PDB file of C-alpha atoms in Angstrom:
ATOM      1  CA  MET M   1      13.592 -32.281  -0.820  1.00 72.00           C
ATOM      2  CA  THR M   2      11.804 -29.152   0.398  1.00 86.00           C
ATOM      3  CA  LYS M   3       8.273 -28.182   1.390  1.00 90.00           C
ATOM      4  CA  ALA M   4       6.630 -24.900   0.408  1.00 93.00           C
ATOM      5  CA  VAL M   5       3.740 -23.103   2.092  1.00 92.00           C
ATOM      6  CA  ILE M   6       1.776 -20.410   0.255  1.00 91.00           C
ATOM      7  CA  LEU M   7      -0.047 -18.004   2.566  1.00 88.00           C
ATOM      8  CA  ALA M   8      -3.380 -17.268   0.896  1.00 81.00           C
ATOM      9  CA  GLY M   9      -5.842 -16.720   3.716  1.00 71.00           C
ATOM     10  CA  GLY M  10      -6.753 -13.068   3.146  1.00 73.00           C
ATOM     11  CA  HIS M  11     -10.003 -11.676   1.744  1.00 69.00           C
ATOM     12  CA  GLY M  12      -8.303  -9.508  -0.877  1.00 67.00           C
ATOM     13  CA  THR M  13     -10.438  -6.488   0.008  1.00 77.00           C
ATOM     14  CA  ARG M  14      -8.165  -4.054  -1.859  1.00 80.00           C
ATOM     15  CA  LEU M  15      -8.788  -5.978  -5.086  1.00 77.00           C
ATOM     16  CA  ARG M  16     -12.559  -5.733  -4.967  1.00 87.00           C
ATOM     17  CA  PRO M  17     -14.715  -6.148  -7.029  1.00 84.00           C
ATOM     18  CA  LEU M  18     -12.528  -8.913  -8.543  1.00 80.00           C
ATOM     19  CA  THR M  19     -12.328 -10.710  -5.207  1.00 78.00           C
ATOM     20  CA  ASN M  20     -16.097 -10.611  -4.740  1.00 83.00           C
ATOM     21  CA  ILE M  21     -16.274 -13.569  -7.131  1.00 83.00           C
ATOM     22  CA  MET M  22     -12.875 -15.265  -6.716  1.00 80.00           C
ATOM     23  CA  PRO M  23     -10.137 -15.569  -4.069  1.00 82.00           C
ATOM     24  CA  LYS M  24      -7.151 -13.282  -4.656  1.00 84.00           C
ATOM     25  CA  PRO M  25      -4.724 -16.108  -5.598  1.00 87.00           C
ATOM     26  CA  LEU M  26      -7.006 -17.092  -8.492  1.00 88.00           C
ATOM     27  CA  VAL M  27      -7.117 -13.617 -10.041  1.00 87.00           C
ATOM     28  CA  PRO M  28      -5.794 -13.994 -13.623  1.00 89.00           C
ATOM     29  CA  LEU M  29      -2.577 -12.285 -14.688  1.00 90.00           C
ATOM     30  CA  ALA M  30      -1.763 -12.440 -18.411  1.00 89.00           C
ATOM     31  CA  GLY M  31      -3.313 -15.865 -18.897  1.00 86.00           C
ATOM     32  CA  LYS M  32      -2.298 -17.524 -15.613  1.00 89.00           C
ATOM     33  CA  THR M  33      -3.640 -17.212 -12.099  1.00 89.00           C
ATOM     34  CA  LEU M  34      -1.511 -15.399  -9.553  1.00 90.00           C
ATOM     35  CA  ILE M  35      -0.942 -18.572  -7.531  1.00 90.00           C
ATOM     36  CA  ASP M  36       0.016 -20.593 -10.628  1.00 91.00           C
ATOM     37  CA  ARG M  37       2.693 -18.000 -11.313  1.00 92.00           C
ATOM     38  CA  LEU M  38       3.963 -18.342  -7.744  1.00 91.00           C
ATOM     39  CA  ILE M  39       4.149 -22.118  -8.006  1.00 91.00           C
ATOM     40  CA  SER M  40       6.085 -21.882 -11.272  1.00 91.00           C
ATOM     41  CA  THR M  41       8.900 -20.046  -9.419  1.00 92.00           C
ATOM     42  CA  LEU M  42       9.496 -22.888  -6.952  1.00 93.00           C
ATOM     43  CA  PRO M  43      12.689 -24.922  -7.456  1.00 91.00           C
ATOM     44  CA  GLU M  44      12.519 -28.550  -8.551  1.00 87.00           C
ATOM     45  CA  THR M  45      13.585 -29.674  -5.083  1.00 88.00           C
ATOM     46  CA  VAL M  46      10.126 -28.758  -3.751  1.00 90.00           C
ATOM     47  CA  ASP M  47       8.170 -32.002  -3.403  1.00 86.00           C
ATOM     48  CA  GLU M  48       5.213 -30.813  -1.314  1.00 88.00           C
ATOM     49  CA  ILE M  49       3.144 -27.645  -1.715  1.00 91.00           C
ATOM     50  CA  ILE M  50       0.635 -26.569   0.930  1.00 91.00           C
ATOM     51  CA  VAL M  51      -1.731 -23.650   0.389  1.00 90.00           C
ATOM     52  CA  ALA M  52      -2.972 -22.076   3.641  1.00 87.00           C
ATOM     53  CA  ALA M  53      -6.321 -20.742   2.427  1.00 81.00           C
ATOM     54  CA  GLY M  54      -9.234 -19.026   4.115  1.00 74.00           C
ATOM     55  CA  TYR M  55     -11.614 -16.957   2.025  1.00 74.00           C
ATOM     56  CA  MET M  56     -13.257 -19.083  -0.723  1.00 73.00           C
ATOM     57  CA  GLY M  57     -11.271 -22.153   0.287  1.00 71.00           C
ATOM     58  CA  LYS M  58     -13.543 -24.463  -1.720  1.00 79.00           C
ATOM     59  CA  GLU M  59     -12.780 -22.538  -4.910  1.00 84.00           C
ATOM     60  CA  MET M  60      -9.080 -22.980  -4.185  1.00 80.00           C
ATOM     61  CA  GLU M  61      -9.541 -26.727  -3.712  1.00 81.00           C
ATOM     62  CA  GLU M  62     -11.413 -26.970  -7.004  1.00 83.00           C
ATOM     63  CA  HIS M  63      -8.645 -25.105  -8.820  1.00 82.00           C
ATOM     64  CA  PHE M  64      -6.059 -27.671  -7.761  1.00 84.00           C
ATOM     65  CA  ARG M  65      -8.240 -30.754  -8.263  1.00 84.00           C
ATOM     66  CA  ASN M  66      -6.604 -31.632 -11.595  1.00 79.00           C
ATOM     67  CA  PHE M  67      -3.463 -29.565 -11.273  1.00 80.00           C
ATOM     68  CA  HIS M  68      -0.184 -30.587 -12.928  1.00 76.00           C
ATOM     69  CA  CYS M  69       1.493 -31.195  -9.543  1.00 78.00           C
ATOM     70  CA  GLN M  70       0.403 -32.209  -6.052  1.00 81.00           C
ATOM     71  CA  VAL M  71      -0.985 -29.255  -4.091  1.00 84.00           C
ATOM     72  CA  GLU M  72      -2.826 -29.552  -0.778  1.00 86.00           C
ATOM     73  CA  VAL M  73      -5.222 -26.812   0.331  1.00 85.00           C
ATOM     74  CA  VAL M  74      -5.587 -26.378   4.103  1.00 83.00           C
ATOM     75  CA  THR M  75      -8.523 -24.098   4.871  1.00 78.00           C
ATOM     76  CA  GLU M  76      -8.576 -21.867   7.957  1.00 73.00           C
ATOM     77  CA  HIS M  77     -12.012 -21.746   9.585  1.00 70.00           C
ATOM     78  CA  GLU M  78     -11.041 -18.532  11.340  1.00 69.00           C
ATOM     79  CA  PRO M  79      -8.219 -16.078  10.527  1.00 66.00           C
ATOM     80  CA  LEU M  80      -4.918 -17.321  11.952  1.00 68.00           C
ATOM     81  CA  GLY M  81      -2.523 -14.677  10.660  1.00 73.00           C
ATOM     82  CA  THR M  82       0.760 -15.420   8.916  1.00 74.00           C
ATOM     83  CA  ALA M  83       2.404 -17.057  11.938  1.00 78.00           C
ATOM     84  CA  GLY M  84      -0.730 -18.913  13.014  1.00 77.00           C
ATOM     85  CA  ALA M  85      -1.086 -20.470   9.561  1.00 80.00           C
ATOM     86  CA  LEU M  86       2.419 -21.897   9.860  1.00 83.00           C
ATOM     87  CA  PHE M  87       2.027 -22.891  13.510  1.00 85.00           C
ATOM     88  CA  GLN M  88      -0.860 -25.231  12.674  1.00 84.00           C
ATOM     89  CA  LEU M  89       1.424 -27.000  10.161  1.00 85.00           C
ATOM     90  CA  ARG M  90       4.438 -27.247  12.476  1.00 86.00           C
ATOM     91  CA  GLN M  91       4.341 -31.066  12.741  1.00 86.00           C
ATOM     92  CA  ARG M  92       4.800 -31.294   8.984  1.00 88.00           C
ATOM     93  CA  LEU M  93       7.470 -28.607   8.627  1.00 89.00           C
ATOM     94  CA  ASN M  94      10.351 -30.403  10.326  1.00 86.00           C
ATOM     95  CA  ASP M  95      13.174 -29.313   8.018  1.00 88.00           C
ATOM     96  CA  THR M  96      14.099 -26.356   5.807  1.00 92.00           C
ATOM     97  CA  PHE M  97      10.918 -24.985   4.186  1.00 93.00           C
ATOM     98  CA  ILE M  98       9.822 -22.100   1.965  1.00 95.00           C
ATOM     99  CA  VAL M  99       7.015 -19.651   2.733  1.00 94.00           C
ATOM    100  CA  LEU M 100       5.494 -17.366   0.093  1.00 94.00           C
ATOM    101  CA  ASN M 101       2.944 -14.586   0.408  1.00 88.00           C
ATOM    102  CA  GLY M 102       0.205 -15.387  -2.090  1.00 85.00           C
ATOM    103  CA  ASP M 103      -0.025 -11.965  -3.759  1.00 87.00           C
ATOM    104  CA  VAL M 104       3.490 -11.221  -5.068  1.00 91.00           C
ATOM    105  CA  ILE M 105       5.183 -11.651  -8.430  1.00 91.00           C
ATOM    106  CA  SER M 106       8.935 -11.174  -8.697  1.00 93.00           C
ATOM    107  CA  SER M 107      12.180 -12.195 -10.375  1.00 94.00           C
ATOM    108  CA  LEU M 108      13.462 -13.776  -7.154  1.00 95.00           C
ATOM    109  CA  ASN M 109      15.550 -16.931  -7.664  1.00 95.00           C
ATOM    110  CA  ILE M 110      14.387 -19.078  -4.753  1.00 95.00           C
ATOM    111  CA  LYS M 111      17.015 -21.774  -5.354  1.00 94.00           C
ATOM    112  CA  GLU M 112      19.806 -19.220  -4.894  1.00 95.00           C
ATOM    113  CA  MET M 113      18.010 -17.815  -1.837  1.00 95.00           C
ATOM    114  CA  ILE M 114      17.997 -21.293  -0.230  1.00 95.00           C
ATOM    115  CA  GLU M 115      21.733 -21.624  -0.879  1.00 95.00           C
ATOM    116  CA  PHE M 116      22.316 -18.236   0.778  1.00 95.00           C
ATOM    117  CA  HIS M 117      20.152 -19.275   3.750  1.00 94.00           C
ATOM    118  CA  ARG M 118      22.113 -22.482   4.302  1.00 94.00           C
ATOM    119  CA  LYS M 119      25.469 -20.742   3.930  1.00 94.00           C
ATOM    120  CA  LYS M 120      24.485 -18.288   6.670  1.00 92.00           C
ATOM    121  CA  LYS M 121      23.062 -21.090   8.863  1.00 92.00           C
ATOM    122  CA  ALA M 122      20.028 -18.875   9.385  1.00 92.00           C
ATOM    123  CA  VAL M 123      16.820 -19.639  11.243  1.00 92.00           C
ATOM    124  CA  ALA M 124      14.944 -17.422   8.787  1.00 92.00           C
ATOM    125  CA  THR M 125      15.932 -15.631   5.602  1.00 94.00           C
ATOM    126  CA  ILE M 126      13.714 -12.888   4.190  1.00 94.00           C
ATOM    127  CA  SER M 127      13.692 -11.825   0.549  1.00 94.00           C
ATOM    128  CA  VAL M 128      14.582  -8.127   0.305  1.00 93.00           C
ATOM    129  CA  TRP M 129      13.483  -5.495  -2.206  1.00 92.00           C
ATOM    130  CA  THR M 130      14.176  -1.748  -2.186  1.00 87.00           C
ATOM    131  CA  VAL M 131      11.456   0.934  -2.394  1.00 83.00           C
ATOM    132  CA  GLN M 132      11.334   4.711  -2.030  1.00 81.00           C
ATOM    133  CA  ASP M 133       8.524   4.665   0.566  1.00 76.00           C
ATOM    134  CA  ALA M 134       8.524   1.857   3.138  1.00 71.00           C
ATOM    135  CA  SER M 135       5.403   2.999   5.027  1.00 75.00           C
ATOM    136  CA  SER M 136       3.245   0.206   3.544  1.00 74.00           C
ATOM    137  CA  PHE M 137       5.784  -2.582   4.067  1.00 74.00           C
ATOM    138  CA  GLY M 138       8.080  -4.201   6.587  1.00 77.00           C
ATOM    139  CA  ALA M 139      11.130  -1.925   6.706  1.00 80.00           C
ATOM    140  CA  LEU M 140      14.502  -3.599   7.339  1.00 85.00           C
ATOM    141  CA  ARG M 141      17.972  -2.578   8.362  1.00 84.00           C
ATOM    142  CA  LEU M 142      20.789  -4.978   7.438  1.00 83.00           C
ATOM    143  CA  ASP M 143      24.452  -5.099   8.366  1.00 85.00           C
ATOM    144  CA  GLY M 144      27.239  -5.733   5.867  1.00 82.00           C
ATOM    145  CA  ASP M 145      26.845  -9.511   6.205  1.00 83.00           C
ATOM    146  CA  GLY M 146      23.134  -9.451   5.407  1.00 87.00           C
ATOM    147  CA  ARG M 147      22.036  -9.969   9.017  1.00 90.00           C
ATOM    148  CA  ILE M 148      18.810  -8.134   9.848  1.00 90.00           C
ATOM    149  CA  ASN M 149      19.294  -5.883  12.869  1.00 87.00           C
ATOM    150  CA  GLU M 150      16.020  -3.951  12.661  1.00 82.00           C
ATOM    151  CA  PHE M 151      12.516  -4.895  11.503  1.00 83.00           C
ATOM    152  CA  ARG M 152       9.609  -2.434  11.595  1.00 79.00           C
ATOM    153  CA  GLU M 153       6.251  -3.387  10.137  1.00 77.00           C
ATOM    154  CA  LYS M 154       4.603  -0.514   8.222  1.00 73.00           C
ATOM    155  CA  PRO M 155       6.492   2.281  10.017  1.00 73.00           C
ATOM    156  CA  ARG M 156       4.542   5.531  10.360  1.00 68.00           C
ATOM    157  CA  PHE M 157       7.681   7.584   9.847  1.00 63.00           C
ATOM    158  CA  PRO M 158      10.044   5.633   7.567  1.00 64.00           C
ATOM    159  CA  GLU M 159      13.491   6.971   6.858  1.00 70.00           C
ATOM    160  CA  PRO M 160      13.611   9.107   3.704  1.00 68.00           C
ATOM    161  CA  GLY M 161      15.128   7.703   0.542  1.00 68.00           C
ATOM    162  CA  PRO M 162      15.547   4.109  -0.690  1.00 79.00           C
ATOM    163  CA  SER M 163      14.703   1.535   1.944  1.00 84.00           C
ATOM    164  CA  PRO M 164      15.027  -2.280   1.962  1.00 86.00           C
ATOM    165  CA  ILE M 165      11.735  -4.031   2.708  1.00 87.00           C
ATOM    166  CA  ASN M 166      10.357  -7.496   3.328  1.00 86.00           C
ATOM    167  CA  ALA M 167       9.492  -8.864  -0.141  1.00 91.00           C
ATOM    168  CA  GLY M 168       7.261 -11.672   1.133  1.00 90.00           C
ATOM    169  CA  THR M 169       9.225 -14.860   0.457  1.00 94.00           C
ATOM    170  CA  TYR M 170      10.976 -16.677   3.296  1.00 94.00           C
ATOM    171  CA  VAL M 171      13.246 -19.664   3.825  1.00 95.00           C
ATOM    172  CA  MET M 172      12.956 -21.064   7.350  1.00 93.00           C
ATOM    173  CA  GLU M 173      14.106 -23.812   9.637  1.00 93.00           C
ATOM    174  CA  SER M 174      11.758 -25.665  11.961  1.00 90.00           C
ATOM    175  CA  GLU M 175      13.545 -23.866  14.805  1.00 91.00           C
ATOM    176  CA  ILE M 176      11.314 -20.878  13.953  1.00 90.00           C
ATOM    177  CA  PHE M 177       8.522 -22.593  15.904  1.00 88.00           C
ATOM    178  CA  ASP M 178      10.520 -22.158  19.108  1.00 87.00           C
ATOM    179  CA  TYR M 179       9.618 -18.454  18.815  1.00 86.00           C
ATOM    180  CA  MET M 180       5.892 -19.094  18.385  1.00 84.00           C
ATOM    181  CA  ASP M 181       2.943 -20.060  20.502  1.00 78.00           C
ATOM    182  CA  ILE M 182      -0.770 -20.091  19.828  1.00 72.00           C
ATOM    183  CA  SER M 183      -1.074 -16.397  20.726  1.00 63.00           C
ATOM    184  CA  ASN M 184       1.404 -15.328  18.033  1.00 62.00           C
ATOM    185  CA  LEU M 185      -0.558 -14.513  14.906  1.00 76.00           C
ATOM    186  CA  SER M 186       1.778 -12.402  12.805  1.00 81.00           C
ATOM    187  CA  LEU M 187       5.247 -13.224  11.494  1.00 84.00           C
ATOM    188  CA  GLU M 188       5.812  -9.567  10.779  1.00 81.00           C
ATOM    189  CA  ARG M 189       4.638  -8.121  14.085  1.00 82.00           C
ATOM    190  CA  GLU M 190       5.390 -10.841  16.645  1.00 82.00           C
ATOM    191  CA  ILE M 191       7.995 -13.274  15.309  1.00 86.00           C
ATOM    192  CA  PHE M 192      10.516 -11.389  13.164  1.00 85.00           C
ATOM    193  CA  PRO M 193      11.198  -8.699  15.816  1.00 84.00           C
ATOM    194  CA  LYS M 194      12.300 -11.508  18.180  1.00 84.00           C
ATOM    195  CA  LEU M 195      14.947 -12.619  15.689  1.00 84.00           C
ATOM    196  CA  VAL M 196      16.535  -9.192  15.162  1.00 84.00           C
ATOM    197  CA  ASN M 197      20.336  -9.329  15.651  1.00 81.00           C
ATOM    198  CA  GLY M 198      20.116 -13.114  15.669  1.00 81.00           C
ATOM    199  CA  ARG M 199      20.103 -15.699  12.899  1.00 88.00           C
ATOM    200  CA  MET M 200      17.746 -13.803  10.600  1.00 89.00           C
ATOM    201  CA  TYR M 201      19.151 -12.647   7.277  1.00 93.00           C
ATOM    202  CA  GLY M 202      17.988 -10.710   4.256  1.00 93.00           C
ATOM    203  CA  TYR M 203      18.505 -11.902   0.678  1.00 94.00           C
ATOM    204  CA  SER M 204      18.466  -8.996  -1.788  1.00 93.00           C
ATOM    205  CA  PHE M 205      17.683  -9.490  -5.463  1.00 94.00           C
ATOM    206  CA  GLU M 206      17.265  -7.421  -8.612  1.00 91.00           C
ATOM    207  CA  GLY M 207      14.847  -7.439 -11.523  1.00 94.00           C
ATOM    208  CA  TYR M 208      11.228  -6.815 -10.575  1.00 94.00           C
ATOM    209  CA  TRP M 209       8.882  -7.147  -7.606  1.00 94.00           C
ATOM    210  CA  ILE M 210       5.194  -6.220  -7.406  1.00 92.00           C
ATOM    211  CA  ASP M 211       2.736  -6.672  -4.544  1.00 89.00           C
ATOM    212  CA  CYS M 212      -0.442  -7.406  -6.528  1.00 88.00           C
ATOM    213  CA  GLY M 213      -2.766  -6.764  -3.591  1.00 84.00           C
ATOM    214  CA  THR M 214      -4.125  -3.461  -4.929  1.00 87.00           C
ATOM    215  CA  ARG M 215      -5.943  -2.731  -8.174  1.00 88.00           C
ATOM    216  CA  GLU M 216      -3.240  -0.276  -9.232  1.00 90.00           C
ATOM    217  CA  ASN M 217      -0.455  -2.802  -8.711  1.00 90.00           C
ATOM    218  CA  TYR M 218      -2.504  -5.568 -10.303  1.00 91.00           C
ATOM    219  CA  LEU M 219      -2.686  -3.502 -13.514  1.00 91.00           C
ATOM    220  CA  LYS M 220       1.019  -2.690 -13.218  1.00 91.00           C
ATOM    221  CA  ALA M 221       1.840  -6.396 -12.927  1.00 93.00           C
ATOM    222  CA  GLN M 222      -0.299  -7.259 -15.953  1.00 91.00           C
ATOM    223  CA  SER M 223       1.479  -4.622 -18.056  1.00 91.00           C
ATOM    224  CA  LEU M 224       4.902  -5.843 -16.971  1.00 92.00           C
ATOM    225  CA  LEU M 225       4.121  -9.496 -17.725  1.00 93.00           C
ATOM    226  CA  LEU M 226       2.635  -8.716 -21.133  1.00 91.00           C
ATOM    227  CA  GLU M 227       5.769  -6.749 -22.010  1.00 90.00           C
ATOM    228  CA  MET M 228       8.201  -9.365 -20.701  1.00 90.00           C
ATOM    229  CA  GLU M 229       6.483 -12.491 -21.985  1.00 88.00           C
ATOM    230  CA  GLY M 230       5.708 -11.186 -25.456  1.00 81.00           C
ATOM    231  CA  HIS M 231       2.060 -12.260 -25.628  1.00 81.00           C
ATOM    232  CA  THR M 232       0.374 -11.870 -28.994  1.00 81.00           C
ATOM    233  CA  VAL M 233      -2.855 -12.503 -30.922  1.00 83.00           C
ATOM    234  CA  HIS M 234      -3.621 -16.197 -31.443  1.00 84.00           C
ATOM    235  CA  SER M 235      -4.134 -17.050 -35.100  1.00 79.00           C
ATOM    236  CA  ALA M 236      -7.412 -18.819 -34.317  1.00 79.00           C
ATOM    237  CA  SER M 237      -9.011 -15.801 -32.634  1.00 84.00           C
ATOM    238  CA  ARG M 238     -11.572 -13.757 -34.590  1.00 85.00           C
ATOM    239  CA  LEU M 239     -10.996 -10.032 -34.892  1.00 85.00           C
ATOM    240  CA  ASN M 240     -13.195  -8.040 -37.264  1.00 88.00           C
ATOM    241  CA  GLY M 241     -12.558  -4.323 -37.734  1.00 89.00           C
ATOM    242  CA  CYS M 242     -10.410  -4.042 -34.603  1.00 88.00           C
ATOM    243  CA  VAL M 243      -7.529  -1.716 -33.809  1.00 89.00           C
ATOM    244  CA  ILE M 244      -4.746  -3.508 -31.901  1.00 87.00           C
ATOM    245  CA  ASN M 245      -2.360  -1.700 -29.542  1.00 87.00           C
ATOM    246  CA  ARG M 246       0.472  -3.793 -28.108  1.00 88.00           C
ATOM    247  CA  PRO M 247       1.514  -5.194 -25.717  1.00 90.00           C
ATOM    248  CA  LEU M 248      -1.495  -7.438 -25.350  1.00 89.00           C
ATOM    249  CA  GLY M 249      -2.580 -11.057 -25.488  1.00 88.00           C
ATOM    250  CA  ILE M 250      -5.636 -12.562 -27.165  1.00 89.00           C
ATOM    251  CA  GLU M 251      -6.241 -16.294 -26.785  1.00 88.00           C
ATOM    252  CA  GLN M 252      -7.635 -18.813 -29.202  1.00 87.00           C
ATOM    253  CA  GLY M 253     -11.426 -18.657 -29.425  1.00 83.00           C
ATOM    254  CA  ALA M 254     -11.760 -14.985 -28.519  1.00 86.00           C
ATOM    255  CA  ARG M 255     -14.134 -13.023 -30.780  1.00 87.00           C
ATOM    256  CA  LEU M 256     -14.035  -9.234 -31.108  1.00 87.00           C
ATOM    257  CA  GLU M 257     -15.701  -6.816 -33.504  1.00 88.00           C
ATOM    258  CA  GLY M 258     -15.191  -3.085 -34.067  1.00 90.00           C
ATOM    259  CA  ALA M 259     -13.157  -2.632 -30.898  1.00 88.00           C
ATOM    260  CA  ARG M 260      -9.997  -0.777 -29.950  1.00 92.00           C
ATOM    261  CA  ILE M 261      -7.948  -3.267 -27.909  1.00 88.00           C
ATOM    262  CA  GLY M 262      -4.943  -2.505 -25.735  1.00 83.00           C
ATOM    263  CA  PRO M 263      -2.322  -1.741 -24.786  1.00 90.00           C
ATOM    264  CA  ASN M 264      -1.841  -3.891 -21.664  1.00 90.00           C
ATOM    265  CA  VAL M 265      -4.943  -6.031 -22.207  1.00 90.00           C
ATOM    266  CA  TYR M 266      -5.296  -9.825 -22.046  1.00 90.00           C
ATOM    267  CA  ILE M 267      -8.416 -11.509 -23.425  1.00 88.00           C
ATOM    268  CA  GLU M 268      -8.952 -15.178 -22.609  1.00 86.00           C
ATOM    269  CA  ARG M 269     -10.590 -17.774 -24.813  1.00 82.00           C
ATOM    270  CA  GLY M 270     -14.362 -17.541 -25.102  1.00 75.00           C
TER     271      GLY M 270
END
């Protein structure tokens, strides 16, 4: 069995004003919270889920109080960074484990990524996506075997053209903690560069990938999910004199009058 850690300690400042009233992982996306969507991508072999929370940790705990599976929320009392959040859990992560950034949706098959990781006998495997501009991401260079031989976090002068980047999901061995100490706060800036040309690999995938940390990408993700999942108008909703533009979703109990709705809109019950 496998453990999974979801990194959700940030304040979500780029998603304000939504994150003034809720933590970023609880922002709704087409009827489900962002973190619920992340959890739904985990393979069945995952038997323990730990959420490393910070901002609005109590709201996160309340969300999982009656959740359909066991989720533990560990709240940071001061920012620990991506590596620090894992380092405090090191006694519990004594085998292969999964780490997910809490603000990404994607078509990544994590089960297949774990198989790749074990085949390569890697210390860490990073999910890899390709973008045209890597300046806002962790830019990677891989050899023909998938080994990562360069890692640059948010390069000021990225190479022109398509570039593979860190897509924010990792499979790791407990050996990763040999590269950490209490002063190491960032996986991206302090830990991954130490593993370059070693047992760190990249797992590329196709389909879709969106970092939902900005308002623009949040709207992009909502549109994509509405299109893919085929949401519709619930028969028990009340719509009087409305014009409907799909794709959209309207839940049971929603009431609308004289409105033009959609496209790319989701209205929850009540």
